[in-house]
Coordinates of C-alpha atoms in Angstrom, one line a residue:
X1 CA -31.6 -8.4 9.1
X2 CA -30.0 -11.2 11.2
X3 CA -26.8 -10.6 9.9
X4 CA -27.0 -7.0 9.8
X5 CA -27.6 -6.9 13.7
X6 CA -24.2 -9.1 14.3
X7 CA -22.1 -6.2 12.5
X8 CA -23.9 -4.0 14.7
X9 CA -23.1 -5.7 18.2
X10 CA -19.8 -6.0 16.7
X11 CA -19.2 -2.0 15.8
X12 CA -20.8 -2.0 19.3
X13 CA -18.1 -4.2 21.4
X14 CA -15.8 -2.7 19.5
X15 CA -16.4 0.7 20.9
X16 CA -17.0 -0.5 24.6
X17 CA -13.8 -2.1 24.0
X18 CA -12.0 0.9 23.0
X19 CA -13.5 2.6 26.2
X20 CA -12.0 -0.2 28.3
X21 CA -8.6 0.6 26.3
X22 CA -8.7 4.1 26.9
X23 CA -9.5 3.7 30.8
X24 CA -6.7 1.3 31.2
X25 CA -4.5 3.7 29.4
X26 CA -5.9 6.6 31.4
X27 CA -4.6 4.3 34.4
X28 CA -1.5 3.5 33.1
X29 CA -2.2 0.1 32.5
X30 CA -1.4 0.5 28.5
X31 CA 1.1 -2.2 28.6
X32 CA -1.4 -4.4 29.5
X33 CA -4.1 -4.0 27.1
X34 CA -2.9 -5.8 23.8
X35 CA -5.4 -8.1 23.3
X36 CA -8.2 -5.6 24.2
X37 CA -6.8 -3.3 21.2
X38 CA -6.6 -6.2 19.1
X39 CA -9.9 -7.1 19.8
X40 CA -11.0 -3.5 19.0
X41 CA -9.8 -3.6 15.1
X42 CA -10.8 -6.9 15.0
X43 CA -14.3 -6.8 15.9
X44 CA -14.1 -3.4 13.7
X45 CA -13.7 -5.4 10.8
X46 CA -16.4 -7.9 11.2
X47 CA -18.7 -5.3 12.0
X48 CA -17.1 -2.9 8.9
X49 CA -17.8 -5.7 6.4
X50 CA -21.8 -5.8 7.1
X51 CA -21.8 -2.5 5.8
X52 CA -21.5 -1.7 1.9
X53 CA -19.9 2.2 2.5
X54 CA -17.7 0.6 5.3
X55 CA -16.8 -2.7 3.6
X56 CA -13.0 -0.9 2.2
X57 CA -12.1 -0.6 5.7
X58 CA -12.1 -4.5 6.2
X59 CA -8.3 -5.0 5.4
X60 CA -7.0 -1.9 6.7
X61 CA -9.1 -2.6 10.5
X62 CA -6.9 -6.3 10.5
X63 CA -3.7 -4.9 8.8
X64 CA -3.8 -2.6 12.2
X65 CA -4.9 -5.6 14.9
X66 CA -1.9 -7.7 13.1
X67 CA 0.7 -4.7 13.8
X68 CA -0.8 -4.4 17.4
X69 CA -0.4 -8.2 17.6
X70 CA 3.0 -7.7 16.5
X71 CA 4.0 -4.3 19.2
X72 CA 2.3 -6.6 22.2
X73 CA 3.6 -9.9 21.1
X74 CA 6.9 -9.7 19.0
X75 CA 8.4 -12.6 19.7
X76 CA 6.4 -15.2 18.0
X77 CA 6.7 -13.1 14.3
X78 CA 10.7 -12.9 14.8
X79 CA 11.8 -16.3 14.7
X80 CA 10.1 -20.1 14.6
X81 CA 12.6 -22.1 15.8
X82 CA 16.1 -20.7 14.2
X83 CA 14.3 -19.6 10.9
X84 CA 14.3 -15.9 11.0
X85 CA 10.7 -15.0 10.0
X86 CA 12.0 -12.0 7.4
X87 CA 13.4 -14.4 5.3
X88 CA 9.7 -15.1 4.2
X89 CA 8.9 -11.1 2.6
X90 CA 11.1 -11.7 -0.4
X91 CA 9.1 -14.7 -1.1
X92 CA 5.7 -13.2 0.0
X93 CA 6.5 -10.4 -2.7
X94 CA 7.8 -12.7 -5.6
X95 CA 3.9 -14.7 -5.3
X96 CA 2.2 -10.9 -4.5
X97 CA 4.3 -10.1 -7.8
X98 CA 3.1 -13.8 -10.0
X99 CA -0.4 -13.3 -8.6
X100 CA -0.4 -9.4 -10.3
X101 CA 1.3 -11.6 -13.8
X102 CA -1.2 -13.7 -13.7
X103 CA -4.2 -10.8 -14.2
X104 CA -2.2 -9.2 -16.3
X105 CA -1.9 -9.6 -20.2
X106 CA -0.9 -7.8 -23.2
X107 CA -4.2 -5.2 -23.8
X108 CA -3.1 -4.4 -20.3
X109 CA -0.3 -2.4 -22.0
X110 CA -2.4 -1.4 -25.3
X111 CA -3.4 1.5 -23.0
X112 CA -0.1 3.0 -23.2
X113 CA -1.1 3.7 -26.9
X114 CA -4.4 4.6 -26.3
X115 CA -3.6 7.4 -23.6
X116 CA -0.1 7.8 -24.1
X117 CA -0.6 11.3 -22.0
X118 CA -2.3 9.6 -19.1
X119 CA 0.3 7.3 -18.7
X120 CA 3.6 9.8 -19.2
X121 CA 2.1 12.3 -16.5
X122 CA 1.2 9.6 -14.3
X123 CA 4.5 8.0 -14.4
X124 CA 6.2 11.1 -14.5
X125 CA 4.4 12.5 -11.7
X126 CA 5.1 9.5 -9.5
X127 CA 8.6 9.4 -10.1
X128 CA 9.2 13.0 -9.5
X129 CA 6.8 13.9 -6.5
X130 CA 6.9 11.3 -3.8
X131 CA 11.0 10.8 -4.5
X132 CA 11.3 14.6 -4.0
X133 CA 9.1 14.5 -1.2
X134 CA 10.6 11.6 0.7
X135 CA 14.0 13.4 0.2
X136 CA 12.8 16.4 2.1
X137 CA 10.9 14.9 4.9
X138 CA 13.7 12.9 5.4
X139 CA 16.2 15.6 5.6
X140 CA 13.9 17.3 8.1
X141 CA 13.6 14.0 10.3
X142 CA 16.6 14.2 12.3
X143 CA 16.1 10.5 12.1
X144 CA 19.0 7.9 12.2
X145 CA 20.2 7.2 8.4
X146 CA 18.7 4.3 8.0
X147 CA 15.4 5.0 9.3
X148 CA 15.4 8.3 7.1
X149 CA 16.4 6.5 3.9
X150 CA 13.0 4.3 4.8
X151 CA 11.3 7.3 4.0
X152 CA 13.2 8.4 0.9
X153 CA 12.3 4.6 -0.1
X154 CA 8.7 3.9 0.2
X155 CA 8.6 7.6 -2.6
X156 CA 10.7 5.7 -4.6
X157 CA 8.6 3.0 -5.1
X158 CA 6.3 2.4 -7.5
X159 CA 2.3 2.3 -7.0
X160 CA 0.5 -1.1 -6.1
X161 CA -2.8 -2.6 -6.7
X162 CA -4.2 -1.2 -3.6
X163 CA -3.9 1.6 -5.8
X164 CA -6.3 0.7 -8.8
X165 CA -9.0 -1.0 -5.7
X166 CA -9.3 3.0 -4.7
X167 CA -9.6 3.7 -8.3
X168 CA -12.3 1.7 -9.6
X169 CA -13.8 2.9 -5.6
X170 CA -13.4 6.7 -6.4
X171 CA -14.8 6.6 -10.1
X172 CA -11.3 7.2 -11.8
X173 CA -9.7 6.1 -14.9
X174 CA -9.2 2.3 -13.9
X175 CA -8.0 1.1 -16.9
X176 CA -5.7 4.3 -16.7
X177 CA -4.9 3.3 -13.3
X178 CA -3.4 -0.3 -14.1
X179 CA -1.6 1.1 -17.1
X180 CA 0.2 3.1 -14.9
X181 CA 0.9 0.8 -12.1
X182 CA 2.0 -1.8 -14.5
X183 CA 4.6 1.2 -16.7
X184 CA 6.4 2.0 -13.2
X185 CA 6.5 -1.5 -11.9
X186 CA 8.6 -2.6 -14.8
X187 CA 10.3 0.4 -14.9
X188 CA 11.0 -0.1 -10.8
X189 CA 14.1 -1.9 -11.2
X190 CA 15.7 0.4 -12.8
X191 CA 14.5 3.7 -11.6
X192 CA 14.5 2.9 -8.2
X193 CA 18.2 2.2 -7.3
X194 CA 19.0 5.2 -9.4
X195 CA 16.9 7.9 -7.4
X196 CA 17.8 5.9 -4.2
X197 CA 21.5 6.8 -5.1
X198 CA 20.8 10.1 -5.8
X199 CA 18.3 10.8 -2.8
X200 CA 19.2 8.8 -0.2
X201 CA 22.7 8.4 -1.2
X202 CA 23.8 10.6 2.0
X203 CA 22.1 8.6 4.2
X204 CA 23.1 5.0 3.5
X205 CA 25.7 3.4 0.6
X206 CA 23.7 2.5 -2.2
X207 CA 25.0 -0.7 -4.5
X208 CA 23.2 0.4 -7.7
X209 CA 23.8 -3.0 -9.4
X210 CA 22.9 -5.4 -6.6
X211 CA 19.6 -3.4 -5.7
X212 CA 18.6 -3.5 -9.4
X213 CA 19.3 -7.7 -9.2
X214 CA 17.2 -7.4 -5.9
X215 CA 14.4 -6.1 -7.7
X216 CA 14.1 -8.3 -11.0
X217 CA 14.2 -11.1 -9.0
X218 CA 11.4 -9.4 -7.0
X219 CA 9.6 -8.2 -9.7
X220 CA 10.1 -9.0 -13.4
X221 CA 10.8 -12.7 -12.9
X222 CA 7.6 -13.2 -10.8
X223 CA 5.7 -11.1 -12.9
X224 CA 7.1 -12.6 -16.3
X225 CA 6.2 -16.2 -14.8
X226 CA 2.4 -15.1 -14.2
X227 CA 2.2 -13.6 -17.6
X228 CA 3.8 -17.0 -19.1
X229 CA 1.1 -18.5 -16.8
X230 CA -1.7 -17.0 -17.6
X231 CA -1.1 -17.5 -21.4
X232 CA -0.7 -21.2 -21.2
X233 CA -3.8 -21.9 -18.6
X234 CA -6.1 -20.5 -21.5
X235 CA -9.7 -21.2 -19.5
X236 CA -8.0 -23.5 -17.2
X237 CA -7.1 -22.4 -13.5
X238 CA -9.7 -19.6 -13.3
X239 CA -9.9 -20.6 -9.2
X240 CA -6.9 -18.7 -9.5
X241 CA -7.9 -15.3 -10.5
X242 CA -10.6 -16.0 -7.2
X243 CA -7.7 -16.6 -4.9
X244 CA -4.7 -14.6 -5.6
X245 CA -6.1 -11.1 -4.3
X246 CA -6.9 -13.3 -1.3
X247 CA -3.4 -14.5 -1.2
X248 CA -1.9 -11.0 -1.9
X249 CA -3.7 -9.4 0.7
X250 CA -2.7 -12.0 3.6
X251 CA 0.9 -11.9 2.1
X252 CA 1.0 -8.1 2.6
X253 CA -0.3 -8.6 6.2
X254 CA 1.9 -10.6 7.0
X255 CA 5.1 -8.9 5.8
X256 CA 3.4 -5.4 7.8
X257 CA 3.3 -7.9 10.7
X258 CA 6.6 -9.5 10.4
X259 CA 8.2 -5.8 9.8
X260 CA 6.6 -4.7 12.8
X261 CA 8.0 -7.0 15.1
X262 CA 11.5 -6.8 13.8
X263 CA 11.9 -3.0 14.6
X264 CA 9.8 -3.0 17.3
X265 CA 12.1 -1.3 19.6
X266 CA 12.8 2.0 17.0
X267 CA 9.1 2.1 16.4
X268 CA 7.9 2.8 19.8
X269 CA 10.7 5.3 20.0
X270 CA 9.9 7.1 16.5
X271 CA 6.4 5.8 15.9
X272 CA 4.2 8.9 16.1
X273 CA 7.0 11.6 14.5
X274 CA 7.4 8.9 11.9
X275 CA 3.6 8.1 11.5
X276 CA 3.1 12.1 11.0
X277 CA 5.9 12.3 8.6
X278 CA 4.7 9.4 6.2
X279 CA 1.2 10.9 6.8
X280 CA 2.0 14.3 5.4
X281 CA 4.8 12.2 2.5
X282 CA 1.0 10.5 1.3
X283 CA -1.1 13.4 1.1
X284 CA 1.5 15.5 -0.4
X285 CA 0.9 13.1 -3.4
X286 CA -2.3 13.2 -3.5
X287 CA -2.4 16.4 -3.9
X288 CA 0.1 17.4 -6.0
X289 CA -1.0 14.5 -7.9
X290 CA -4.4 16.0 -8.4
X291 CA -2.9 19.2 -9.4
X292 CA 0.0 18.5 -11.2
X293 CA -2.4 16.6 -13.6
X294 CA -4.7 19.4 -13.9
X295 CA -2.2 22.0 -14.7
X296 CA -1.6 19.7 -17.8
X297 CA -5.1 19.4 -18.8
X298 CA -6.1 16.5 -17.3
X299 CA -9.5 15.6 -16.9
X300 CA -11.2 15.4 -13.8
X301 CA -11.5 11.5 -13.8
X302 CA -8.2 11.2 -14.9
X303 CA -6.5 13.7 -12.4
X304 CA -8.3 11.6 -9.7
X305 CA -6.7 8.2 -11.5
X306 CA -3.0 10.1 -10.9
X307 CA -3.6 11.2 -7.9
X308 CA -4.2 7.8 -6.3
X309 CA -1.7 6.6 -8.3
X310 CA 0.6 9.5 -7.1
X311 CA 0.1 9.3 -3.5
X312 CA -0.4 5.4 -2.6
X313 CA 2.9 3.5 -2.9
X314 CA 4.1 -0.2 -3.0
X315 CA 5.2 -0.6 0.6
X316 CA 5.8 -4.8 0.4
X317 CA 8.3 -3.9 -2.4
X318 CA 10.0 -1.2 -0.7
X319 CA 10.1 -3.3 2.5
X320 CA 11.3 -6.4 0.0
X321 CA 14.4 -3.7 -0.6
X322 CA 15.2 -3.0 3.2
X323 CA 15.0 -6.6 3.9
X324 CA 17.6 -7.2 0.7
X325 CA 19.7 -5.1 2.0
X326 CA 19.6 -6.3 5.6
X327 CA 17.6 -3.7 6.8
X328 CA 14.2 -4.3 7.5
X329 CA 14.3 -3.4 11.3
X330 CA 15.5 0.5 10.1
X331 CA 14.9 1.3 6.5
X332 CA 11.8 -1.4 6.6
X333 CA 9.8 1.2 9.4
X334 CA 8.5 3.8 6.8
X335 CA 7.1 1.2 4.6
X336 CA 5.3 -0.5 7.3
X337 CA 4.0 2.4 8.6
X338 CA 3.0 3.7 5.2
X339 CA 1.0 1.0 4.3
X340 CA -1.6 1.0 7.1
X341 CA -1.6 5.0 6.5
X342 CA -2.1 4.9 2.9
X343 CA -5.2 2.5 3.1
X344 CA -7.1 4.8 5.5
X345 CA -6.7 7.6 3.6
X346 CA -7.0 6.3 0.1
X347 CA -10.3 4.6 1.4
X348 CA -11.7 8.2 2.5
X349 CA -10.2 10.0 -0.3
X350 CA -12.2 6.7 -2.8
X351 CA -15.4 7.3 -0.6
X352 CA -15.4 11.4 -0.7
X353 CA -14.8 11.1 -4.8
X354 CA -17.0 8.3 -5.3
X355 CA -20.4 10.2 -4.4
X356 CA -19.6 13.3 -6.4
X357 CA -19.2 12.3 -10.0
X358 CA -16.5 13.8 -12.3
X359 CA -17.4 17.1 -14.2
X360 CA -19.4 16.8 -17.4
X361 CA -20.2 13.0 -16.6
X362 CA -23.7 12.6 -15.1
X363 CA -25.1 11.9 -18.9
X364 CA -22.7 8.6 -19.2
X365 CA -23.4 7.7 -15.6
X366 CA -26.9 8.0 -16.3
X367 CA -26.8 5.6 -19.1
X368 CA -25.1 3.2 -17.1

């Protein structure tokens, strides 16, 4: 009970802090309140974690008091010293990438024979919907080039494991789920430069070639390393499989944060049309996910599985791209913004499914 009354006095100071924020704003003292919006999300997630329905929020609630960190206070995530702190996010993915290797083996794949429809309309979905989408959004924008090509980026990416978390969460497919985040992770480098030549091809020059280098090295070498990895540990280096998620997650903050304080400036000129934009870009594939899976026959669990899949995206990859092509403070925007956004709403979307179970499954829920 102890511990459940310090998660409430910290839900509690959280809200009288976000009165205190909203007062000063009110006043027009805004630029002065950082570190009482930091300490908002902050003591959001300590108290969110005392509470089982709340606990998904954890990451999200410090993903945002990093970025407001980074708004407030941009000049210690730009540069220590003269090393530029971007050069870290194409590192930061490659161990994100070896930490996904290493949980990863071959059965992981055995799934493509078992539902070889799951995976093709889950793939195919993803690759067709949120490209498409981006492309449109981004046409409508009337945002400078690069910043628009952000958006036609982060649909050309593939899904991430924040994906198969909301998943297992919303009582999908999960083993459905991986398959499928795996197929268009390998498939990334060599999809993704392709539909970014065709969509956003208007917007920025593309180099086909040297973005599909960019991505291997990004990608399939990390990845192949973790599989080699995780073949040869056998039962050795299991504090590993304890560690990486941790790793991963505090990598991904820190490339939102990083992002964040490089374009800066552009986001608090764009930030809300941009915010609303990627907002509608990841419901959009949730929805036409959902459907689009149901219109093939789909099950219920499994539309779920494709819609998550569908609608949340791998924003550290995409933001690896903008940074390999020099970009991260314009192209990089969308992804970081997209990130935060996609948490939120796949944690409510998880939640919402989660409590109703899929049609014709309370018998095999019961038995379990």
């Amino acid at each position: 009970m102890k511990k459940l009354n310090k998660h409430s006095i910290s839900l509690g100071i959280s809200l009288l802090l976000l009165v205190i924020a909203i007062g000063m704003a009110a006043t027009g003292n805004l630029p002065s309140a950082g570190l009482v919006i930091i300490g908002i999300f902050v003591f959001c997630a300590y108290g969110f974690s005392g509470y089982e329905s709340l606990n998904g929020n954890v990451f999200t609630a410090l993903i945002f008091a990093g970025v407001t960190l980074a708004l407030y206070y941009p000049q210690y995530f730009t540069y220590i010293g003269d090393f530029k702190l971007t050069g870290l996010i194409i590192p930061l993915i490659q161990i994100i990438m070896f930490g996904m290797g290493t949980s990863m083996s071959v059965n992981d794949f055995v799934g493509i024979i078992k539902t070889p429809k799951g995976v093709l309309v889950g793939v195919t979905a993803q690759l067709a919907i949120m490209p498409v989408m981006g492309f449109l959004l981004a046409t409508i924008s009337d945002f400078p080039p690069e910043i628009a090509a952000g958006i036609v980026l982060i649909g050309c990416s593939p899904s991430g494991v924040a994906s198969n978390v909301m998943a297992y969460l919303a009582k999908a497919n999960l083993a459905l789920s991986i398959t499928i985040t795996s197929i268009a992770t390998l498939l990334a480098p060599f999809v993704t430069p392709l539909l970014m030549k065709l969509l956003a091809g208007e917007f920025i020059e593309i180099d086909v070639l040297g973005m599909m280098w960019s991505i291997v090295k990004m990608i399939i070498l990390p990845i192949g390393a973790g599989l080699l990895f995780n073949k040869l540990r056998g039962d050795g280096a299991k504090w590993l499989d304890k560690a990486m998620p941790i790793i991963s997650m505090l990598g991904i903050g820190l490339i939102i944060v990083v992002i964040t304080a490089a374009g800066r400036d552009s986001l608090l000129d764009i930030g809300g049309v941009l915010m609303l934009l990627v907002l509608v870009h990841n419901l959009f594939g949730y929805t036409l996910g959902y459907w689009f899976a149901r219109l093939v026959g789909m099950s219920e669990r499994d539309s779920r599985t494709i819609s998550i899949e569908v609608g949340m995206q791998n924003g550290g990859l995409a933001s690896g791209i903008a940074n390999s092509l020099g970009k991260i403070a314009t192209m990089g925007l969308a992804p970081a913004v997209f990130g935060p956004l996609m948490n939120i709403t796949g944690s409510i979307l998880a939640s919402y499914w989660h409590k109703r179970l899929p049609e014709g499954e309370e018998v095999e829920e019961d038995k379990e």
